[in-house]
Each structure stands twice: as structure tokens, then as C-alpha cells.
Coordinates of C-alpha atoms in Angstrom, one line a residue:
X1 CA -143.2 -24.1 8.3
X2 CA -140.5 -23.6 5.7
X3 CA -136.9 -23.8 6.6
X4 CA -133.5 -23.5 5.0
X5 CA -130.6 -24.1 7.3
X6 CA -127.1 -23.1 8.5
X7 CA -124.7 -24.9 10.7
X8 CA -121.2 -24.1 11.6
X9 CA -119.4 -27.3 12.5
X10 CA -116.3 -27.2 14.7
X11 CA -114.2 -29.8 16.4
X12 CA -113.0 -29.6 20.0
X13 CA -109.9 -31.5 20.9
X14 CA -108.0 -31.6 24.1
X15 CA -104.5 -33.1 24.2
X16 CA -103.0 -35.3 26.8
X17 CA -99.2 -35.1 26.6
X18 CA -97.7 -38.1 28.3
X19 CA -95.1 -36.9 30.8
X20 CA -96.1 -39.3 33.7
X21 CA -97.9 -42.4 34.7
X22 CA -98.8 -43.6 38.2
X23 CA -97.6 -46.4 40.4
X24 CA -99.6 -49.5 39.6
X25 CA -101.3 -51.5 42.3
X26 CA -102.4 -55.1 42.3
X27 CA -104.3 -56.6 39.4
X28 CA -108.0 -55.8 39.0
X29 CA -109.3 -59.3 38.5
X30 CA -107.7 -62.7 38.7
X31 CA -104.6 -62.4 40.8
X32 CA -103.2 -65.7 39.5
X33 CA -102.7 -64.1 36.1
X34 CA -100.9 -61.0 37.5
X35 CA -97.4 -60.1 36.5
X36 CA -96.7 -59.9 40.3
X37 CA -97.3 -63.7 40.5
X38 CA -95.0 -64.7 37.6
X39 CA -91.5 -66.1 38.0
X40 CA -88.8 -63.4 38.0
X41 CA -91.0 -60.7 39.4
X42 CA -89.0 -58.5 41.9
X43 CA -90.8 -56.2 44.2
X44 CA -89.4 -52.7 44.1
X45 CA -87.8 -53.0 40.7
X46 CA -89.6 -49.9 39.4
X47 CA -89.4 -47.8 36.4
X48 CA -90.3 -44.1 36.7
X49 CA -92.5 -42.6 34.0
X50 CA -93.7 -39.1 33.2
X51 CA -96.5 -37.6 31.1
X52 CA -98.1 -34.2 30.8
X53 CA -101.8 -33.7 30.5
X54 CA -102.4 -30.6 28.6
X55 CA -104.2 -28.9 25.7
X56 CA -102.1 -27.9 22.8
X57 CA -101.7 -24.3 21.7
X58 CA -102.8 -21.1 23.3
X59 CA -106.1 -19.1 23.5
X60 CA -104.6 -16.6 21.0
X61 CA -103.8 -19.2 18.4
X62 CA -107.2 -20.8 18.6
X63 CA -105.7 -24.3 18.6
X64 CA -106.8 -25.5 22.0
X65 CA -109.9 -27.2 20.7
X66 CA -109.3 -29.7 17.9
X67 CA -106.9 -32.2 16.4
X68 CA -104.1 -31.4 14.1
X69 CA -104.9 -31.4 10.4
X70 CA -103.2 -34.9 10.2
X71 CA -105.6 -36.3 12.8
X72 CA -108.6 -34.4 11.5
X73 CA -109.0 -35.3 7.8
X74 CA -112.4 -33.5 7.7
X75 CA -110.6 -30.2 8.2
X76 CA -112.9 -28.8 10.8
X77 CA -112.2 -25.2 11.8
X78 CA -110.5 -24.6 15.2
X79 CA -112.2 -23.1 18.2
X80 CA -110.7 -22.3 21.6
X81 CA -112.1 -24.4 24.5
X82 CA -112.7 -22.8 27.9
X83 CA -110.7 -23.7 30.9
X84 CA -113.7 -25.7 32.3
X85 CA -114.0 -27.6 29.0
X86 CA -110.3 -28.5 29.2
X87 CA -110.2 -29.4 32.8
X88 CA -109.2 -32.9 34.0
X89 CA -109.9 -33.8 37.6
X90 CA -106.7 -35.1 39.2
X91 CA -108.8 -37.4 41.4
X92 CA -110.7 -38.9 38.4
X93 CA -108.1 -40.1 35.9
X94 CA -107.7 -43.8 35.0
X95 CA -104.8 -45.1 32.9
X96 CA -104.8 -48.6 31.4
X97 CA -101.5 -50.2 30.5
X98 CA -102.0 -52.3 27.3
X99 CA -99.5 -54.7 25.9
X100 CA -98.3 -54.7 22.3
X101 CA -101.5 -56.6 21.3
X102 CA -103.6 -54.0 23.2
X103 CA -104.6 -56.4 26.0
X104 CA -104.9 -54.6 29.4
X105 CA -102.3 -55.9 31.9
X106 CA -102.5 -53.1 34.4
X107 CA -104.9 -50.4 35.5
X108 CA -103.7 -47.2 37.3
X109 CA -106.3 -45.7 39.4
X110 CA -106.3 -42.0 40.6
X111 CA -104.7 -43.1 43.8
X112 CA -101.7 -44.4 41.8
X113 CA -101.2 -41.1 40.0
X114 CA -99.5 -38.0 41.3
X115 CA -100.8 -35.0 39.3
X116 CA -99.8 -31.3 39.7
X117 CA -101.1 -28.3 37.8
X118 CA -98.7 -26.6 35.4
X119 CA -101.2 -24.1 34.0
X120 CA -104.6 -24.7 35.4
X121 CA -106.3 -22.2 33.1
X122 CA -105.2 -24.1 30.1
X123 CA -105.7 -27.5 31.7
X124 CA -102.0 -28.3 31.7
X125 CA -100.8 -30.8 34.3
X126 CA -97.8 -33.0 35.1
X127 CA -98.0 -36.6 36.3
X128 CA -95.2 -38.7 37.8
X129 CA -95.5 -42.4 38.6
X130 CA -93.7 -45.7 38.7
X131 CA -94.4 -49.2 37.4
X132 CA -92.5 -52.4 37.9
X133 CA -90.0 -53.3 35.2
X134 CA -91.7 -56.7 34.7
X135 CA -94.7 -55.1 33.1
X136 CA -92.6 -54.0 30.2
X137 CA -91.2 -57.5 29.8
X138 CA -94.7 -58.9 29.9
X139 CA -96.0 -56.3 27.3
X140 CA -93.9 -57.9 24.6
X141 CA -90.4 -58.0 23.0
X142 CA -90.9 -55.0 20.7
X143 CA -90.8 -52.4 23.4
X144 CA -94.2 -51.2 22.3
X145 CA -97.3 -50.8 24.5
X146 CA -100.4 -48.6 24.6
X147 CA -101.8 -46.2 27.2
X148 CA -105.6 -45.7 27.4
X149 CA -106.6 -42.7 29.4
X150 CA -110.1 -42.1 30.7
X151 CA -110.9 -39.0 32.7
X152 CA -113.7 -37.2 34.5
X153 CA -115.9 -40.3 34.8
X154 CA -117.7 -38.7 37.7
X155 CA -117.9 -35.3 36.2
X156 CA -121.5 -35.5 35.1
X157 CA -123.3 -37.0 38.1
X158 CA -120.9 -37.7 40.9
X159 CA -123.5 -39.7 42.9
X160 CA -124.1 -41.9 39.8
X161 CA -121.0 -44.0 40.3
X162 CA -120.2 -46.0 43.4
X163 CA -117.1 -47.7 41.9
X164 CA -114.6 -47.3 39.1
X165 CA -116.8 -47.5 35.9
X166 CA -113.9 -48.0 33.5
X167 CA -111.2 -50.1 35.2
X168 CA -113.2 -52.9 36.6
X169 CA -113.4 -56.1 34.6
X170 CA -110.8 -55.0 32.0
X171 CA -107.8 -57.2 33.0
X172 CA -106.6 -59.2 30.0
X173 CA -109.4 -57.7 27.9
X174 CA -108.4 -56.3 24.5
X175 CA -108.9 -52.7 23.5
X176 CA -111.8 -53.7 21.3
X177 CA -113.4 -55.7 24.1
X178 CA -113.0 -52.8 26.6
X179 CA -114.4 -50.2 24.2
X180 CA -117.3 -52.5 23.2
X181 CA -118.4 -52.8 26.9
X182 CA -119.8 -49.3 26.2
X183 CA -119.2 -48.1 29.8
X184 CA -121.4 -45.0 29.8
X185 CA -122.5 -42.0 31.9
X186 CA -126.1 -40.8 32.4
X187 CA -127.1 -37.3 31.4
X188 CA -130.3 -35.3 31.9
X189 CA -129.0 -31.8 31.0
X190 CA -129.4 -30.3 34.4
X191 CA -127.0 -29.4 37.2
X192 CA -129.0 -31.6 39.6
X193 CA -132.5 -33.2 39.9
X194 CA -133.4 -30.3 42.2
X195 CA -132.4 -27.6 39.7
X196 CA -133.7 -26.3 36.4
X197 CA -130.4 -24.8 35.5
X198 CA -128.6 -26.3 32.5
X199 CA -125.6 -28.5 33.0
X200 CA -122.3 -26.7 32.1
X201 CA -118.8 -27.7 33.0
X202 CA -117.6 -25.8 36.1
X203 CA -114.3 -26.5 37.9
X204 CA -115.4 -25.2 41.3
X205 CA -118.7 -27.0 40.9
X206 CA -116.9 -30.3 40.1
X207 CA -118.7 -30.7 36.8
X208 CA -116.3 -32.0 34.2
X209 CA -116.6 -33.3 30.7
X210 CA -115.7 -37.0 30.4
X211 CA -112.7 -37.6 28.1
X212 CA -110.7 -40.5 26.6
X213 CA -107.5 -40.9 24.6
X214 CA -105.2 -43.7 23.4
X215 CA -101.6 -43.6 22.3
X216 CA -99.0 -46.2 21.3
X217 CA -95.7 -45.9 23.2
X218 CA -92.2 -47.3 22.6
X219 CA -89.5 -47.6 25.2
X220 CA -86.0 -49.0 24.9
X221 CA -84.0 -51.2 27.3
X222 CA -81.6 -48.3 27.9
X223 CA -84.5 -46.0 28.9
X224 CA -85.9 -48.6 31.3
X225 CA -82.4 -49.1 32.8
X226 CA -82.0 -45.4 33.4
X227 CA -85.4 -44.4 34.7
X228 CA -84.6 -45.2 38.3
X229 CA -86.0 -42.2 40.2
X230 CA -88.6 -39.4 40.1
X231 CA -85.8 -37.1 38.9
X232 CA -84.9 -39.4 36.0
X233 CA -88.1 -40.4 34.3
X234 CA -89.0 -41.7 30.8
X235 CA -90.9 -39.1 28.8
X236 CA -93.5 -41.1 27.1
X237 CA -94.7 -38.5 24.6
X238 CA -98.3 -37.4 24.0
X239 CA -101.9 -38.7 24.3
X240 CA -104.7 -36.7 22.6
X241 CA -107.8 -36.6 24.6
X242 CA -111.3 -36.3 23.2
X243 CA -114.3 -35.0 25.1
X244 CA -117.1 -37.6 25.2
X245 CA -119.7 -35.0 24.5
X246 CA -120.8 -32.6 21.8
X247 CA -121.7 -28.9 22.3
X248 CA -124.7 -27.2 20.7
X249 CA -124.7 -23.4 20.2
X250 CA -127.4 -21.3 18.7
X251 CA -126.6 -17.7 17.6
X252 CA -129.4 -15.1 17.6
X253 CA -129.0 -13.5 14.2
X254 CA -132.5 -12.1 14.3
X255 CA -131.4 -9.2 16.5
X256 CA -129.3 -7.9 13.6
X257 CA -132.3 -7.7 11.2
X258 CA -134.0 -4.4 10.7
X259 CA -136.5 -5.5 8.1
X260 CA -138.9 -7.3 10.4
X261 CA -142.4 -5.8 11.1
X262 CA -141.4 -5.7 14.8
X263 CA -138.0 -6.1 16.4
X264 CA -137.6 -9.8 17.5
X265 CA -135.2 -11.9 19.4
X266 CA -134.7 -15.4 20.6
X267 CA -136.1 -15.8 24.1
X268 CA -135.0 -19.4 24.8
X269 CA -133.8 -22.6 23.2
X270 CA -134.0 -26.3 24.3
X271 CA -132.5 -29.4 22.8
X272 CA -135.2 -32.1 23.0
X273 CA -135.6 -35.8 22.5
X274 CA -131.8 -36.5 22.5
X275 CA -129.6 -39.1 24.1
X276 CA -129.6 -39.8 27.9
X277 CA -126.3 -41.7 28.0
X278 CA -122.9 -41.4 26.4
X279 CA -120.0 -43.8 26.1
X280 CA -116.7 -42.7 27.9
X281 CA -114.7 -43.9 24.9
X282 CA -115.5 -44.6 21.3
X283 CA -116.3 -48.2 20.3
X284 CA -113.4 -49.5 18.3
X285 CA -115.8 -51.7 16.4
X286 CA -117.8 -48.7 15.3
X287 CA -114.8 -46.3 15.0
X288 CA -111.9 -48.5 13.6
X289 CA -109.6 -45.5 13.2
X290 CA -109.4 -45.4 17.0
X291 CA -107.8 -48.8 17.2
X292 CA -104.2 -47.4 17.0
X293 CA -104.6 -44.1 18.7
X294 CA -107.0 -41.2 19.3
X295 CA -108.6 -40.2 16.0
X296 CA -111.3 -37.7 15.1
X297 CA -114.6 -39.4 14.9
X298 CA -117.6 -38.3 12.8
X299 CA -120.1 -40.8 14.0
X300 CA -121.6 -41.5 17.5
X301 CA -120.8 -44.6 19.5
X302 CA -124.2 -46.3 19.7
X303 CA -125.7 -49.1 21.8
X304 CA -127.7 -52.0 20.3
X305 CA -130.4 -51.4 19.5
X306 CA -129.5 -47.9 18.4
X307 CA -132.4 -46.3 20.2
X308 CA -131.6 -47.9 23.6
X309 CA -130.0 -44.6 25.0
X310 CA -132.5 -42.3 23.3
X311 CA -134.7 -40.4 25.7
X312 CA -137.9 -39.0 24.1
X313 CA -138.6 -37.0 27.3
X314 CA -135.2 -35.3 27.4
X315 CA -135.4 -31.6 27.5
X316 CA -132.0 -29.9 27.8
X317 CA -132.2 -26.2 28.5
X318 CA -129.5 -23.8 27.2
X319 CA -127.5 -21.1 28.9
X320 CA -127.7 -17.7 27.4
X321 CA -124.4 -15.8 27.0
X322 CA -122.6 -13.5 24.6
X323 CA -120.4 -14.9 21.9
X324 CA -118.2 -13.3 19.2
X325 CA -118.3 -15.2 16.0
X326 CA -115.0 -15.3 14.2
X327 CA -116.7 -15.9 10.9
X328 CA -118.3 -12.5 10.7
X329 CA -116.8 -10.6 13.7
X330 CA -120.2 -10.0 15.2
X331 CA -121.1 -10.4 18.9
X332 CA -124.2 -12.5 19.3
X333 CA -126.5 -13.5 22.0
X334 CA -125.9 -17.2 22.1
X335 CA -127.7 -20.2 23.6
X336 CA -125.5 -23.2 24.5
X337 CA -125.8 -26.7 25.9
X338 CA -123.9 -30.0 26.1
X339 CA -125.1 -33.4 25.1
X340 CA -123.8 -36.9 24.8
X341 CA -123.3 -38.1 21.2
X342 CA -126.6 -38.3 19.4
X343 CA -127.7 -40.6 16.6
X344 CA -129.7 -38.0 14.7
X345 CA -130.5 -39.7 11.4
X346 CA -131.1 -43.1 13.0
X347 CA -134.1 -41.6 14.8
X348 CA -135.4 -39.8 11.8
X349 CA -138.2 -42.3 11.1
X350 CA -139.3 -42.3 14.8
X351 CA -141.9 -40.1 16.3
X352 CA -139.4 -38.9 18.9
X353 CA -136.5 -37.7 16.8
X354 CA -134.1 -35.0 18.2
X355 CA -135.2 -31.4 17.7
X356 CA -134.5 -27.8 18.8
X357 CA -137.3 -25.9 20.4
X358 CA -136.7 -22.2 19.7
X359 CA -138.9 -19.6 21.3
X360 CA -138.9 -16.1 19.7
X361 CA -140.4 -12.9 21.2
X362 CA -141.1 -9.7 19.3
X363 CA -141.2 -6.2 20.9
X364 CA -145.0 -6.1 20.4
X365 CA -145.3 -9.2 22.6
X366 CA -145.8 -12.0 20.1
X367 CA -144.2 -15.2 21.3
X368 CA -143.8 -18.1 18.9
X369 CA -142.4 -21.7 19.2
X370 CA -140.4 -23.1 16.4
X371 CA -139.7 -26.8 16.2
X372 CA -136.6 -27.7 14.2
X373 CA -136.0 -31.4 13.6
X374 CA -132.2 -31.9 13.3
X375 CA -132.4 -34.8 10.9
X376 CA -133.8 -32.4 8.4
X377 CA -131.2 -29.7 8.8
X378 CA -128.0 -31.6 9.5
X379 CA -125.9 -33.2 6.7
X380 CA -124.1 -35.3 9.3
X381 CA -125.8 -38.5 10.5
X382 CA -124.8 -38.0 14.1
X383 CA -123.7 -35.4 16.7
X384 CA -120.3 -36.8 17.3
X385 CA -118.0 -36.4 20.4
X386 CA -115.6 -33.5 20.6
X387 CA -117.5 -31.3 18.1
X388 CA -119.4 -28.1 18.4
X389 CA -122.6 -27.7 16.3
X390 CA -123.4 -24.1 15.9
X391 CA -126.6 -22.8 14.3
X392 CA -127.1 -19.1 13.3
X393 CA -130.8 -18.2 13.3
X394 CA -132.5 -15.5 11.2
X395 CA -136.1 -14.8 10.4
X396 CA -138.0 -13.9 7.2
X397 CA -140.5 -11.0 7.1
X398 CA -143.2 -13.7 7.3
X399 CA -141.8 -14.7 10.7
X400 CA -140.3 -18.0 9.3
X401 CA -137.1 -19.2 11.0
X402 CA -134.2 -19.5 8.6
X403 CA -130.9 -21.3 9.0
X404 CA -127.9 -21.8 6.7
X405 CA -125.0 -24.1 7.3
X406 CA -121.3 -24.4 6.6
X407 CA -119.6 -27.7 7.1
X408 CA -116.0 -28.7 7.5
X409 CA -113.8 -26.5 5.2
X410 CA -116.4 -23.7 5.6
X411 CA -118.0 -24.6 2.2
X412 CA -121.4 -22.9 2.4
X413 CA -124.3 -25.2 1.6
X414 CA -127.8 -24.0 0.9
X415 CA -130.7 -26.5 1.0
X416 CA -134.0 -26.3 -0.6
X417 CA -137.0 -25.3 1.5
X418 CA -137.9 -28.0 4.0
X419 CA -141.4 -28.3 5.3
X420 CA -142.1 -29.0 8.9
X421 CA -145.2 -30.2 10.7

């Protein structure tokens, strides 16, 4: 089979604006090292903090789904995220308080956090909490500290996790050490083991995309002195959240073609031989730009060996829906699915590398399967978190699937013909 290819690459980005943090309970690990056990600790000497959890922009401005140009040097086009893709479960948000050297000195569990919806459709929330003043003294003399936020850890498979998968074992661990733990979620692409329906985020169904974000904060002594009640909080600023998954979307451009021997359309699409696990947050060792705050990543966080999370038997079905493509204004029949980050090129020499299985059906009843290996059509090495990978499919008069791709600043790239087995 001959194939040229076409990919639209987008970047999704949710934003966590810090208007509130939650009351912090006792230390996670060794109590003897807790701030509560140190001389000078006074019970009840609390500082009230505030943060807002939200996505920037509006649906009309198409700015809900990616980083700012400053944080996204690759210049990916924007795309609006849905309410379900933006949603953060108020009962599934963990905040880690890191000192000025990024060591975790306190973990705030969901029970510590009071979260109320400001605009549920846009995923905007307000959180209010308190933390003992001594933690800020312990964090360092500079007034600087970091907040690491991880959300929706139970959003993929709620029965998969019996305990907090991100907060346990992190006390006095550095950001790098925490990220390199590679705490991960399992994913098989289905709503449940008893269902053949594709997994999609759904607020009512309690299916949510895992997210993570990091931000450096600074507070002054005057702010700490004045933040003495829920009505007089410190506004901590903003944390940008990234979805820990990628989205794949295939557009059926064949339906717009009138030169084919028989009218043809895409009947189904599956993403096969992908990754069965995904890290909640990027590894700082693998993505160094994440060490000082949330940054756009173009590579997947991978275990060692790289193929440890690869699942050759994975077959993720897609959901068919209609989609209006801003690039050409056309309304397409589309096929979408979600996936953890995938190391596409690292699997290119294996017999089980990731591929798309596209089934076409003509009006005269001819059904054909087309296998498209992603390492041969993607210029990127990986499917990275917080991105959408969109493929527009057309067909030649000889019934050969054709794809083109446009990457980053919408620079159209055309490959030579690629042969497939």
C-alpha cells in the first residue's frame, strides 16, 4: 500500500489559577520530621490561602485548550476543549506543598480542600483552605515555594486505586524524585471491562482525564500576617494544568470526494498496539523544562525499558461524531479516542508498533481494512500529553488511503510515497 500523510497537530491546555489551597493534615510519612513536631510550632496559627481552578479563555476565543505562546514555543494552534475534557473532580485533587528547593513538606488531600464551582461548563472552580504559618517558615527564607497539583487520578478506572496514588511516599522527596516515581494509571480504551464502548471523558459518568501542573509561588511576611480568615486570603496566582493523555481524531475526507468509482466512507477506526499506562505527571528527568513550572512537552514520559508500558494487544475503539474543522470550514464525520502518551518511534523496529486500523466501506458493499503505522506518518517521535493528533483521510481512485499533515505553525509537509506491508 502506498501512503502520503496529513496530520493536524494541536495542543490542549487546561489552566489551574491558584485562588485557594486546602487545610493540611498530618505528615504523610515519618511524623518525627513533620513541621508539627518542630520547636515553635503553634497549633491554630493558620494562614488562609486561595486559588482558582479554571481554563483560560472562552469557547468563542478558542483559547481553552493550550498554553500561551510563551509557554508553547512550538506554536501549536489552539483548539477549544469540551467541558468534560476540562473537568476536575473536586473529590480527586491533590496539592503538594514544596519548599524553595522543591522538597515536599506537606500534602493536601481532597478532604483538606474546599472546592466550589464558579462555571462548571468551563471547568472553573474556587478553592479555599488554610495551612499553618510554620510551613512557610520551614519552606525557606526567600518566601518562595512550589505547588504541585495532580487531579483526576481515579478518573480512568475508579476501582483501580485503593489509596492515594500520588501523595503517599512523597514526604521530603524532591520534585524530580516524585516525578521519577512514574506513578501511573492503567488504560484499556474501554468504559469498563464489560463494555465495548470507547472510553471518553464524561462528567456524569465520573470519567475524567488525569491532569498535573506545577507553579512557583512567592508570599511576603505582610501577606502571611494579614491572611487570617477565609474572607482575607492570599491570592497565590495561577497553575497551568496539563492533561496526562493525548487525543486522536480521524476526519473522513473521503465523503467529500466525487471522483471515486463508488461513493465510499470510513466505517470504523481503531488505535492499536499503543500504551496501556500513562504517568500522572511528566518525569522532570525526561522533561527538564517542567522543573520550574508547567511547560509544554513534546515527548512522552516513558518507563525503563521504554516498552514496559506498551501493550501489543491494545485495541482502542473510536467514537464517531461530527466535527467542524476550522482549517477548511467543512463539517466532517470524525472518529476520536483518547490514549496515554505513546512512544511511537521507539517501537518502530518492533513487530508490535502502534498503528491505526481504518475500515472503509463503499456503496457497492466493498469493505477494506487499511493499516497505517504511525511511525511512518508522524514527524514527531511521540504522542505527547495534552496534544490532539488529527488525521484527515482521503482516497485515490485506486482505493489507496492518502493522508497529508500539517505540524505546529500549520506548515504543510508532504512526504514521499511510503510503502506498507
